[in-house]
Short mmCIF file of C-alpha atoms and ligand atoms in Angstrom, two decimals:
data_model
loop_
_atom_site.label_atom_id
_atom_site.label_comp_id
_atom_site.label_asym_id
_atom_site.label_seq_id
_atom_site.Cartn_x
_atom_site.Cartn_y
_atom_site.Cartn_z
CA MET A 1 57.24 152.75 -12.57
CA ILE A 2 58.09 156.09 -11.86
CA LYS A 3 55.38 158.13 -14.11
CA LYS A 4 54.59 160.97 -11.34
CA ALA A 5 56.52 164.33 -9.95
CA VAL A 6 56.38 166.69 -8.22
CA LEU A 7 58.46 170.05 -8.43
CA PRO A 8 57.56 172.34 -5.37
CA VAL A 9 57.86 175.73 -7.82
CA ALA A 10 55.81 178.22 -4.66
CA GLY A 11 58.90 179.26 -2.30
CA LEU A 12 59.58 182.59 -2.35
CA GLY A 13 63.06 182.83 -3.61
CA THR A 14 64.17 185.71 -1.57
CA ARG A 15 67.95 185.31 -2.46
CA PHE A 16 66.89 186.52 -5.55
CA LEU A 17 65.27 189.52 -4.90
CA PRO A 18 64.85 191.84 -6.29
CA ALA A 19 64.69 189.50 -9.73
CA SER A 20 62.42 187.21 -7.94
CA LYS A 21 60.06 189.70 -7.26
CA ALA A 22 58.17 189.73 -10.35
CA THR A 23 58.99 187.10 -12.15
CA PRO A 24 59.70 183.44 -9.98
CA LYS A 25 63.25 182.48 -9.67
CA GLU A 26 62.79 179.10 -11.35
CA MET A 27 61.22 180.60 -14.78
CA LEU A 28 65.85 183.21 -14.23
CA PRO A 29 67.01 181.54 -17.38
CA ILE A 30 70.40 179.28 -17.50
CA ILE A 31 71.53 181.12 -21.39
CA ASP A 32 68.08 180.35 -22.95
CA LYS A 33 65.85 178.05 -20.87
CA PRO A 34 64.58 178.31 -17.55
CA LEU A 35 65.80 176.35 -15.05
CA VAL A 36 62.33 174.81 -13.97
CA GLN A 37 62.46 173.57 -17.74
CA TYR A 38 65.86 171.50 -17.11
CA ALA A 39 64.23 169.43 -13.89
CA VAL A 40 60.93 169.16 -16.74
CA GLU A 41 63.23 167.57 -19.38
CA GLU A 42 65.00 165.73 -16.76
CA ALA A 43 61.89 163.84 -15.60
CA VAL A 44 60.68 163.50 -19.09
CA ASN A 45 63.69 162.13 -19.86
CA ALA A 46 63.48 159.26 -17.72
CA GLY A 47 59.68 158.91 -17.92
CA ILE A 48 58.07 160.49 -16.80
CA ASN A 49 54.59 161.91 -17.77
CA GLU A 50 52.60 163.37 -15.13
CA ILE A 51 54.35 165.84 -13.55
CA ILE A 52 52.26 167.99 -11.41
CA PHE A 53 53.90 171.63 -9.46
CA ILE A 54 53.30 173.29 -6.49
CA ILE A 55 52.83 176.71 -7.88
CA ASN A 56 51.78 179.91 -5.33
CA PRO A 57 49.04 182.11 -7.12
CA GLU A 58 52.54 184.20 -8.53
CA LYS A 59 53.80 182.39 -10.37
CA ASN A 60 51.40 181.98 -13.50
CA SER A 61 54.42 182.55 -16.20
CA ILE A 62 55.31 178.77 -14.70
CA LYS A 63 51.79 177.40 -16.74
CA LYS A 64 51.64 179.71 -19.11
CA HIS A 65 55.65 177.95 -20.37
CA PHE A 66 55.19 174.17 -20.19
CA ASN A 67 51.06 175.00 -22.28
CA MET A 68 51.66 174.79 -25.91
CA ASN A 69 50.96 178.38 -27.89
CA GLU A 70 49.80 177.47 -31.01
CA GLU A 71 49.50 180.67 -31.80
CA ILE A 72 53.22 182.41 -32.50
CA GLU A 73 53.93 178.30 -33.41
CA SER A 74 52.03 178.52 -36.74
CA LYS A 75 53.15 181.93 -37.48
CA LEU A 76 57.42 180.89 -37.21
CA ILE A 77 56.02 177.05 -38.50
CA ASN A 78 54.95 179.79 -41.62
CA SER A 79 57.49 181.08 -41.80
CA GLY A 80 60.40 178.67 -42.22
CA LYS A 81 61.07 178.63 -38.66
CA THR A 82 60.54 175.09 -37.20
CA ASP A 83 64.03 174.36 -35.58
CA ILE A 84 62.79 177.24 -33.84
CA ALA A 85 59.12 176.06 -32.92
CA LYS A 86 60.14 172.85 -31.99
CA LYS A 87 61.85 175.54 -29.21
CA LEU A 88 58.45 177.03 -28.06
CA ASN A 89 56.55 173.93 -27.97
CA PRO A 90 59.61 170.99 -27.14
CA GLU A 91 58.05 167.51 -28.89
CA ILE A 92 59.46 165.44 -25.89
CA PHE A 93 56.35 167.35 -23.46
CA THR A 94 53.65 166.51 -26.06
CA ASN A 95 52.24 163.43 -24.56
CA VAL A 96 52.68 165.46 -20.29
CA THR A 97 49.73 166.17 -18.49
CA PHE A 98 50.72 169.22 -15.89
CA TYR A 99 48.86 169.62 -13.16
CA TYR A 100 49.46 172.39 -11.19
CA VAL A 101 48.93 172.02 -7.13
CA ASN A 102 48.42 176.59 -4.98
CA GLN A 103 50.27 176.02 -2.02
CA GLU A 104 48.56 179.13 -0.42
CA GLU A 105 51.50 180.07 2.26
CA GLN A 106 54.62 178.94 3.12
CA ASN A 107 55.01 176.94 4.93
CA GLY A 108 58.20 174.86 3.61
CA LEU A 109 59.03 171.81 1.94
CA GLY A 110 57.72 169.41 3.42
CA ASP A 111 54.02 170.71 3.50
CA ALA A 112 54.41 172.08 -0.58
CA ILE A 113 54.87 168.23 -1.09
CA LEU A 114 52.81 167.44 0.84
CA HIS A 115 50.21 169.54 -1.91
CA ALA A 116 50.61 166.86 -4.23
CA GLU A 117 48.79 163.39 -2.11
CA SER A 118 45.85 163.24 -4.12
CA ILE A 119 47.31 163.28 -7.45
CA VAL A 120 49.76 161.31 -6.69
CA ASN A 121 47.55 159.06 -4.87
CA ASN A 122 49.40 155.18 -3.48
CA GLU A 123 51.86 154.91 -5.99
CA ASP A 124 55.87 156.35 -5.30
CA PHE A 125 56.31 159.38 -7.26
CA ALA A 126 59.48 161.92 -7.43
CA VAL A 127 60.42 165.25 -6.38
CA LEU A 128 62.87 167.25 -7.99
CA LEU A 129 64.08 170.77 -6.42
CA PRO A 130 64.04 172.99 -9.64
CA ASP A 131 66.63 174.47 -7.85
CA ASP A 132 69.41 171.84 -8.33
CA LEU A 133 70.99 171.45 -11.17
CA PHE A 134 72.11 168.63 -12.38
CA ILE A 135 74.61 167.81 -15.25
CA SER A 136 75.62 164.44 -15.38
CA LYS A 137 75.94 161.52 -19.05
CA LYS A 138 72.14 159.66 -16.88
CA SER A 139 70.89 162.26 -14.61
CA CYS A 140 70.52 161.92 -11.31
CA LEU A 141 66.73 160.31 -11.55
CA SER A 142 68.17 157.48 -14.06
CA GLN A 143 70.86 156.90 -11.06
CA LEU A 144 67.96 156.94 -8.63
CA ILE A 145 65.22 154.99 -10.50
CA ASP A 146 68.20 152.17 -12.19
CA ILE A 147 68.13 151.84 -7.71
CA TYR A 148 64.63 152.15 -6.86
CA ASN A 149 64.55 149.55 -10.59
CA LYS A 150 65.54 146.82 -8.44
CA LYS A 151 65.30 148.02 -4.59
CA LYS A 152 61.82 148.73 -4.19
CA SER A 153 62.59 151.26 -2.21
CA SER A 154 62.64 154.72 -1.20
CA VAL A 155 65.34 156.16 -2.48
CA ILE A 156 66.77 159.58 -1.94
CA ALA A 157 70.36 161.68 -4.17
CA VAL A 158 73.05 162.20 -1.67
CA ASN A 159 76.47 163.75 -2.35
CA LYS A 160 79.06 164.88 -0.76
CA ILE A 161 79.83 168.04 0.81
CA ASP A 162 82.63 171.19 2.79
CA ARG A 163 81.83 170.57 6.24
CA LYS A 164 81.78 174.17 6.31
CA ASN A 165 78.54 174.26 4.36
CA ILE A 166 77.10 171.32 5.98
CA HIS A 167 75.25 173.37 8.15
CA LYS A 168 73.27 173.94 5.07
CA TYR A 169 71.81 170.93 4.73
CA GLY A 170 70.14 167.57 5.54
CA VAL A 171 72.58 164.81 6.20
CA ILE A 172 72.97 161.61 6.58
CA GLN A 173 74.27 158.67 9.11
CA SER A 174 75.13 155.37 7.80
CA SER A 175 77.50 152.56 8.56
CA ASN A 176 78.16 151.70 3.66
CA ILE A 177 78.25 155.24 3.07
CA THR A 178 81.33 155.33 0.77
CA ASP A 179 78.95 152.95 -1.35
CA ASN A 180 77.03 153.69 -3.93
CA ILE A 181 74.20 153.23 -2.91
CA ILE A 182 73.34 153.36 1.08
CA ASN A 183 71.09 152.27 3.79
CA ILE A 184 70.78 155.52 5.60
CA GLU A 185 69.91 155.15 9.25
CA ASP A 186 69.31 157.84 10.15
CA ILE A 187 69.29 161.95 8.78
CA VAL A 188 69.18 165.11 10.53
CA GLU A 189 68.42 168.94 9.07
CA LYS A 190 70.90 171.04 9.57
CA PRO A 191 73.37 169.94 12.11
CA SER A 192 76.49 172.32 12.93
CA ALA A 193 79.33 171.15 11.00
CA GLU A 194 80.20 169.70 14.91
CA ASP A 195 77.31 167.93 14.82
CA ALA A 196 77.09 166.46 11.51
CA PRO A 197 76.95 162.53 11.13
CA SER A 198 78.75 162.39 7.90
CA ASP A 199 79.61 165.07 5.10
CA VAL A 200 77.66 163.27 3.00
CA ALA A 201 73.85 165.92 2.01
CA ALA A 202 70.59 165.28 -0.07
CA CYS A 203 70.55 167.12 -2.46
CA GLY A 204 67.33 167.97 -4.86
CA ARG A 205 66.14 164.68 -6.34
CA TYR A 206 63.89 162.09 -4.59
CA ILE A 207 62.33 158.94 -5.06
CA LEU A 208 59.39 158.62 -2.64
CA SER A 209 57.45 155.75 -1.05
CA SER A 210 53.23 157.13 -0.77
CA THR A 211 53.38 156.81 2.31
CA ILE A 212 56.05 159.66 3.05
CA PHE A 213 52.43 161.56 3.21
CA ASN A 214 50.73 160.35 6.26
CA HIS A 215 54.93 161.23 8.06
CA LEU A 216 53.83 164.64 6.41
CA LYS A 217 51.46 165.16 8.67
CA SER A 218 52.38 163.54 11.30
CA VAL A 219 56.32 165.45 12.07
CA THR A 220 56.32 168.64 14.14
CA ARG A 221 57.15 172.06 12.80
CA ASP A 222 60.40 173.17 13.28
CA LYS A 223 60.93 176.88 14.20
CA ASN A 224 59.54 179.17 11.46
CA ASN A 225 56.46 176.45 11.54
CA GLU A 226 57.51 174.90 8.31
CA VAL A 227 56.83 171.71 7.77
CA GLN A 228 60.49 170.14 6.60
CA LEU A 229 60.42 166.86 4.52
CA THR A 230 64.04 165.99 6.06
CA ASP A 231 62.05 165.29 9.51
CA ALA A 232 59.40 163.07 7.36
CA ILE A 233 62.19 161.49 5.63
CA LYS A 234 63.49 160.62 9.03
CA SER A 235 59.83 159.79 10.61
CA LEU A 236 59.85 157.45 7.09
CA ILE A 237 63.76 154.99 8.51
CA SER A 238 61.36 153.66 11.55
CA ASP A 239 59.12 152.62 8.91
CA GLU A 240 61.06 151.18 6.66
CA LYS A 241 63.42 151.24 3.99
CA VAL A 242 65.46 154.68 2.85
CA LEU A 243 68.46 154.23 0.79
CA ALA A 244 70.42 156.79 -0.46
CA CYS A 245 72.17 157.02 -3.89
CA LEU A 246 75.94 158.74 -4.17
CA TYR A 247 74.89 160.59 -7.15
CA LYS A 248 77.18 161.21 -9.95
CA GLY A 249 78.07 163.87 -11.91
CA GLU A 250 77.40 167.98 -11.26
CA LYS A 251 75.47 169.46 -9.06
CA PHE A 252 75.16 173.44 -9.81
CA ASP A 253 72.98 175.05 -6.72
CA CYS A 254 71.56 177.55 -9.22
CA GLY A 255 68.81 178.85 -5.33
CA SER A 256 72.12 180.80 -4.10
CA LYS A 257 73.48 183.62 -6.87
CA GLU A 258 77.27 181.94 -6.91
CA GLY A 259 75.62 179.15 -8.01
CA PHE A 260 73.24 180.40 -10.28
CA VAL A 261 76.60 182.08 -11.88
CA HIS A 262 78.89 179.19 -11.74
CA ALA A 263 76.28 177.25 -14.15
CA THR A 264 76.08 179.94 -16.20
CA ILE A 265 79.56 180.00 -17.26
CA ALA A 266 79.48 176.16 -16.78
CA LEU A 267 76.88 175.52 -19.51
CA ALA A 268 77.68 178.50 -21.25
CA LEU A 269 81.29 177.05 -22.44
CA ARG A 270 80.03 173.16 -23.62
CA ASP A 271 77.74 175.32 -26.37
CA GLU A 272 79.23 174.93 -28.97
CA SER A 273 77.17 178.71 -30.45
CA ILE A 274 79.10 181.22 -28.67
CA SER A 275 81.56 179.20 -26.14
CA GLU A 276 84.71 180.06 -28.14
CA ASP A 277 83.57 184.13 -27.65
CA ILE A 278 82.54 183.63 -23.69
CA LYS A 279 86.54 181.74 -23.65
CA LYS A 280 87.07 185.49 -24.91
CA ILE A 281 85.87 187.76 -22.87
CA ILE A 282 86.41 185.37 -19.65
CA GLN A 283 90.27 185.74 -20.17
CA GLU A 284 90.03 189.65 -21.15
CA ILE A 285 88.09 189.76 -17.96
CA ILE A 286 90.90 188.40 -15.57
P1 UTP B 301 63.96 177.00 -1.49
O1 UTP B 301 64.25 177.14 0.72
O2 UTP B 301 65.78 176.68 -1.44
O3 UTP B 301 63.57 178.10 -2.07
O4 UTP B 301 63.19 176.15 -1.39
P2 UTP B 301 63.09 179.17 -1.21
O5 UTP B 301 62.20 178.97 -0.79
O6 UTP B 301 62.05 179.54 -2.48
O7 UTP B 301 64.10 180.68 -1.62
P3 UTP B 301 64.34 181.70 -0.59
O8 UTP B 301 65.63 180.42 0.44
O9 UTP B 301 63.44 182.26 0.48
O10 UTP B 301 65.20 182.41 -1.32
C1 UTP B 301 63.56 174.78 -2.57
C2 UTP B 301 62.24 173.93 -3.18
O11 UTP B 301 61.28 174.38 -1.98
C3 UTP B 301 60.07 175.11 -3.02
C4 UTP B 301 60.36 175.96 -3.60
O12 UTP B 301 60.06 177.49 -4.79
C5 UTP B 301 61.62 175.36 -4.23
O13 UTP B 301 61.58 175.11 -4.94
N1 UTP B 301 59.09 175.07 -1.56
C6 UTP B 301 60.00 175.96 -0.48
C7 UTP B 301 57.63 174.81 -1.96
O14 UTP B 301 57.76 174.95 -3.03
N2 UTP B 301 56.99 175.72 -0.67
C8 UTP B 301 57.66 176.45 0.83
O15 UTP B 301 56.65 176.25 0.98
C9 UTP B 301 58.44 175.89 0.65
#
């Protein structure tokens, strides 16, 4: 059973400056909910009950966001606004334990995950990158958990990428790439379009064996002195089976401006309370 999830949110979010100067980019809202809450809800709905945030000291608003706010809650309830109170302190978080670990220096995603080692201990665990917003009938993490429950090995979410963008991702190599469950033979961080072993790349959801921590400790840092998760997964493949799941659903890269705006429009058009107005506004603009 996968019960623990690591959410690395300590990055500097430079692509979203100046918005991310005082507000963590993970707290920027898609409509009325911060990006990070979509990922936490995905995890909790998939059965996770321990969330380990890797934050930096500038990101205390994330802590505040997931703490219960009883004062405002009782004010809302006393004035008859029970529905709004439920939005303030969502019921599904009641039995969830939130941990916060500081990553003092931003030495990469792999280094951030390594900070969770003492809390994760020897259990297999999930990693969710809140920048990637997944919308699907069965959530991306649940799709991974289904495979994990059958195969009991690490499994990472992958999707097809346009060749022109492949240099931004960790790209997998496999001989059964068209199947739903893929056996990963190799994974390469940010290859050029010519060198990429396929057009299928890791996207921000993973279930990892706890032995990944040893690999994160032993991989060589990249030219920017960062520990790359992809390099640790590559090293894990030499010891253990690592599978990939071809994700079925929509994915928005909200770490980029285009992806963030795309997600906002897509979700606004599905929100019954505003969709008609938004459609009119878009038609007028066009
Ligand atoms: P990104 O590279 O997308 O995020 O990392 P970033 O570094 O914050 O953004 P830019 O590129 O400067 O705009 C993917 C995830 O890993 C976390 C980020 O917070 C994000 O959720 N991360 C990245 C860390 O927690 N620590 C790091 O050292 C680097």
